Amino acid sequence: MYATDFEYDGFSLSDYGMCLCSFNSSGIETLSSGADISFHTVRPVGSDRFYFYGSKYEETYTAMLQICKNPCRKGTPYLTPEEVSTLQRWLCRKDGFHKLKFLSDNYIDIYWNAVFSSKQINFANQVVGLELTIYTDSPYAFREEHTIHYSLRPGETFTLYDVSDEIGIIYPYTTIISHSSGKIILKNEMENSSTATKVESVSQNEKITLDGKNKLITSSIPTRSDLPSKFNFHYPCICNDFQNRNNIFTLSADSVACDISFTYSPIVKVGI
């Protein structure tokens, strides 16, 4: 990746008069790109062949980068103690993960949830930059969150193409607004299950929110207390396998017409 600037928690490196750099000129380097998978195999007794029986991500994504003062700006290239303190107050925090984006054309819609640790880079007893280690909350990056809207009548279908690089399932943030009173049954043909998402006894214009990530369901009707008993706790999901990314959703013929929105961040496997 080529970039000279990044944005972290809403502030950019250039806001502090800094830029990305490299203090070594060795040239080629090998970096993780969000695909560090551990594979588990077993060899049966009396056989020379190993059989695959599982895989998993062992660690979250980490990377290292260096920053210095922007050489295009006038003044000393060295960092004062106050400048080091200001940078580390911004980057090296203990309040949790924040969005990290690199301001490069090819990475414009890609982000990581990250925290930083920092070390000073000294030359001739002066601070010339900082070496930053990035720690993220997952093994890969994400594309910017986007929302897809559909308006369905009973029996209608729609197709959602999953652009995620990771084969598997993502649970989106789903909202459903019913056009009339009745029930809502939504099925995704990509799932390896005959179970559909089912919410009964919805009212006209009621907004049902299904937070699949945190496994929560809420209603726009604050006094509705029977919602958990009217929901089958099967949250809508977006999924793909190696050969198929098309999620075909169907609203059952005995459902009420409704507006449906999916909000999610597709997974992307790239390195910094």
GROMACS .gro file of C-alpha atoms in nm, residues 109-259:
model
  151
  109ASP     CA    1  -1.353   0.249   0.175
  110ILE     CA    2  -1.144   0.009   0.388
  111TYR     CA    3  -1.092   0.038   0.763
  112TRP     CA    4  -0.966  -0.145   1.069
  113ASN     CA    5  -1.079  -0.117   1.432
  114ALA     CA    6  -0.747  -0.046   1.598
  115VAL     CA    7  -0.541   0.059   1.898
  116PHE     CA    8  -0.174   0.169   1.895
  117SER     CA    9   0.143   0.130   2.094
  118SER     CA   10   0.440   0.358   2.024
  119LYS     CA   11   0.820   0.380   2.048
  120GLN     CA   12   1.044   0.679   1.977
  121ILE     CA   13   1.292   0.670   1.689
  122ASN     CA   14   1.604   0.864   1.787
  123PHE     CA   15   1.894   0.993   1.579
  124ALA     CA   16   2.187   1.192   1.722
  125ASN     CA   17   2.002   1.220   2.053
  126GLN     CA   18   1.700   1.377   1.882
  127VAL     CA   19   1.354   1.227   1.824
  128VAL     CA   20   1.303   1.197   1.448
  129GLY     CA   21   0.984   0.990   1.448
  130LEU     CA   22   0.769   0.727   1.609
  131GLU     CA   23   0.735   0.356   1.540
  132LEU     CA   24   0.372   0.253   1.580
  133THR     CA   25   0.239  -0.098   1.630
  134ILE     CA   26  -0.124  -0.145   1.529
  135TYR     CA   27  -0.343  -0.399   1.710
  136THR     CA   28  -0.689  -0.466   1.567
  137ASP     CA   29  -1.002  -0.645   1.688
  138SER     CA   30  -1.015  -0.903   1.408
  139PRO     CA   31  -0.791  -1.098   1.168
  140TYR     CA   32  -0.894  -0.884   0.870
  141ALA     CA   33  -1.017  -0.542   0.760
  142PHE     CA   34  -1.368  -0.423   0.670
  143ARG     CA   35  -1.528  -0.219   0.397
  144GLU     CA   36  -1.726   0.083   0.505
  145GLU     CA   37  -2.065  -0.001   0.646
  146HIS     CA   38  -2.342   0.028   0.392
  147THR     CA   39  -2.718  -0.017   0.398
  148ILE     CA   40  -2.932  -0.193   0.138
  149HIS     CA   41  -3.307  -0.126   0.120
  150TYR     CA   42  -3.583  -0.346  -0.020
  151SER     CA   43  -3.960  -0.312  -0.037
  152LEU     CA   44  -4.139  -0.647  -0.061
  153ARG     CA   45  -4.488  -0.777  -0.110
  154PRO     CA   46  -4.591  -1.129   0.002
  155GLY     CA   47  -4.417  -1.397  -0.206
  156GLU     CA   48  -4.157  -1.161  -0.356
  157THR     CA   49  -3.783  -1.223  -0.356
  158PHE     CA   50  -3.467  -1.015  -0.379
  159THR     CA   51  -3.101  -1.107  -0.430
  160LEU     CA   52  -2.815  -0.966  -0.222
  161TYR     CA   53  -2.463  -1.027  -0.356
  162ASP     CA   54  -2.218  -1.073  -0.067
  163VAL     CA   55  -1.885  -0.905  -0.150
  164SER     CA   56  -1.707  -1.032   0.165
  165ASP     CA   57  -1.371  -1.203   0.115
  166GLU     CA   58  -1.433  -1.438   0.408
  167ILE     CA   59  -1.639  -1.748   0.333
  168GLY     CA   60  -1.908  -1.782   0.597
  169ILE     CA   61  -2.181  -1.581   0.768
  170ILE     CA   62  -2.228  -1.218   0.871
  171TYR     CA   63  -2.527  -1.111   1.080
  172PRO     CA   64  -2.637  -0.766   0.960
  173TYR     CA   65  -2.826  -0.498   1.148
  174THR     CA   66  -3.176  -0.549   1.010
  175THR     CA   67  -3.481  -0.326   1.025
  176ILE     CA   68  -3.827  -0.431   0.908
  177ILE     CA   69  -4.123  -0.191   0.880
  178SER     CA   70  -4.457  -0.364   0.828
  179HIS     CA   71  -4.718  -0.214   0.595
  180SER     CA   72  -5.008  -0.379   0.780
  181SER     CA   73  -5.084  -0.606   1.076
  182GLY     CA   74  -4.987  -0.972   1.056
  183LYS     CA   75  -4.666  -1.173   1.055
  184ILE     CA   76  -4.330  -1.158   0.878
  185ILE     CA   77  -4.145  -1.468   0.755
  186LEU     CA   78  -3.818  -1.411   0.569
  187LYS     CA   79  -3.604  -1.694   0.430
  188ASN     CA   80  -3.251  -1.690   0.282
  189GLU     CA   81  -3.193  -1.976   0.038
  190MET     CA   82  -2.815  -1.964   0.100
  191GLU     CA   83  -2.855  -2.092   0.455
  192ASN     CA   84  -2.806  -2.461   0.523
  193SER     CA   85  -3.122  -2.464   0.728
  194SER     CA   86  -3.493  -2.477   0.663
  195THR     CA   87  -3.549  -2.220   0.940
  196ALA     CA   88  -3.664  -1.872   0.841
  197THR     CA   89  -3.674  -1.549   1.040
  198LYS     CA   90  -4.025  -1.524   1.183
  199VAL     CA   91  -4.191  -1.240   1.377
  200GLU     CA   92  -4.560  -1.271   1.458
  201SER     CA   93  -4.830  -1.022   1.560
  202VAL     CA   94  -4.666  -0.715   1.407
  203SER     CA   95  -4.872  -0.396   1.386
  204GLN     CA   96  -4.913  -0.160   1.091
  205ASN     CA   97  -4.606   0.067   1.053
  206GLU     CA   98  -4.430  -0.109   1.340
  207LYS     CA   99  -4.051  -0.105   1.304
  208ILE     CA  100  -3.877  -0.425   1.414
  209THR     CA  101  -3.501  -0.401   1.467
  210LEU     CA  102  -3.292  -0.720   1.461
  211ASP     CA  103  -2.936  -0.669   1.586
  212GLY     CA  104  -2.784  -0.996   1.469
  213LYS     CA  105  -2.435  -0.919   1.598
  214ASN     CA  106  -2.551  -0.866   1.956
  215LYS     CA  107  -2.858  -1.093   1.929
  216LEU     CA  108  -3.113  -0.827   2.023
  217ILE     CA  109  -3.465  -0.756   1.897
  218THR     CA  110  -3.655  -0.433   1.963
  219SER     CA  111  -3.976  -0.269   1.848
  220SER     CA  112  -4.074   0.091   1.773
  221ILE     CA  113  -4.373   0.031   2.002
  222PRO     CA  114  -4.220   0.089   2.348
  223THR     CA  115  -4.506  -0.081   2.535
  224ARG     CA  116  -4.479  -0.406   2.342
  225SER     CA  117  -4.373  -0.670   2.594
  226ASP     CA  118  -4.463  -0.986   2.402
  227LEU     CA  119  -4.199  -0.943   2.129
  228PRO     CA  120  -3.959  -1.216   2.255
  229SER     CA  121  -4.240  -1.472   2.256
  230LYS     CA  122  -4.340  -1.374   1.899
  231PHE     CA  123  -3.989  -1.411   1.756
  232ASN     CA  124  -3.820  -1.743   1.674
  233PHE     CA  125  -3.471  -1.595   1.742
  234HIS     CA  126  -3.342  -1.681   1.396
  235TYR     CA  127  -3.164  -1.363   1.288
  236PRO     CA  128  -3.127  -1.285   0.917
  237CYS     CA  129  -2.776  -1.351   0.789
  238ILE     CA  130  -2.570  -1.271   0.480
  239CYS     CA  131  -2.344  -1.554   0.370
  240ASN     CA  132  -2.136  -1.695   0.090
  241ASP     CA  133  -1.945  -2.007  -0.005
  242PHE     CA  134  -1.656  -2.044  -0.249
  243GLN     CA  135  -1.879  -2.075  -0.556
  244ASN     CA  136  -2.186  -1.871  -0.463
  245ARG     CA  137  -2.228  -1.522  -0.319
  246ASN     CA  138  -2.596  -1.471  -0.410
  247ASN     CA  139  -2.827  -1.451  -0.110
  248ILE     CA  140  -3.183  -1.497  -0.235
  249PHE     CA  141  -3.432  -1.376   0.027
  250THR     CA  142  -3.802  -1.460   0.002
  251LEU     CA  143  -4.089  -1.304   0.194
  252SER     CA  144  -4.342  -1.583   0.245
  253ALA     CA  145  -4.680  -1.567   0.075
  254ASP     CA  146  -4.862  -1.542   0.409
  255SER     CA  147  -4.649  -1.250   0.533
  256VAL     CA  148  -4.745  -0.883   0.531
  257ALA     CA  149  -4.580  -0.642   0.289
  258CYS     CA  150  -4.283  -0.466   0.446
  259ASP     CA  151  -3.971  -0.254   0.395
   0.00000   0.00000   0.00000
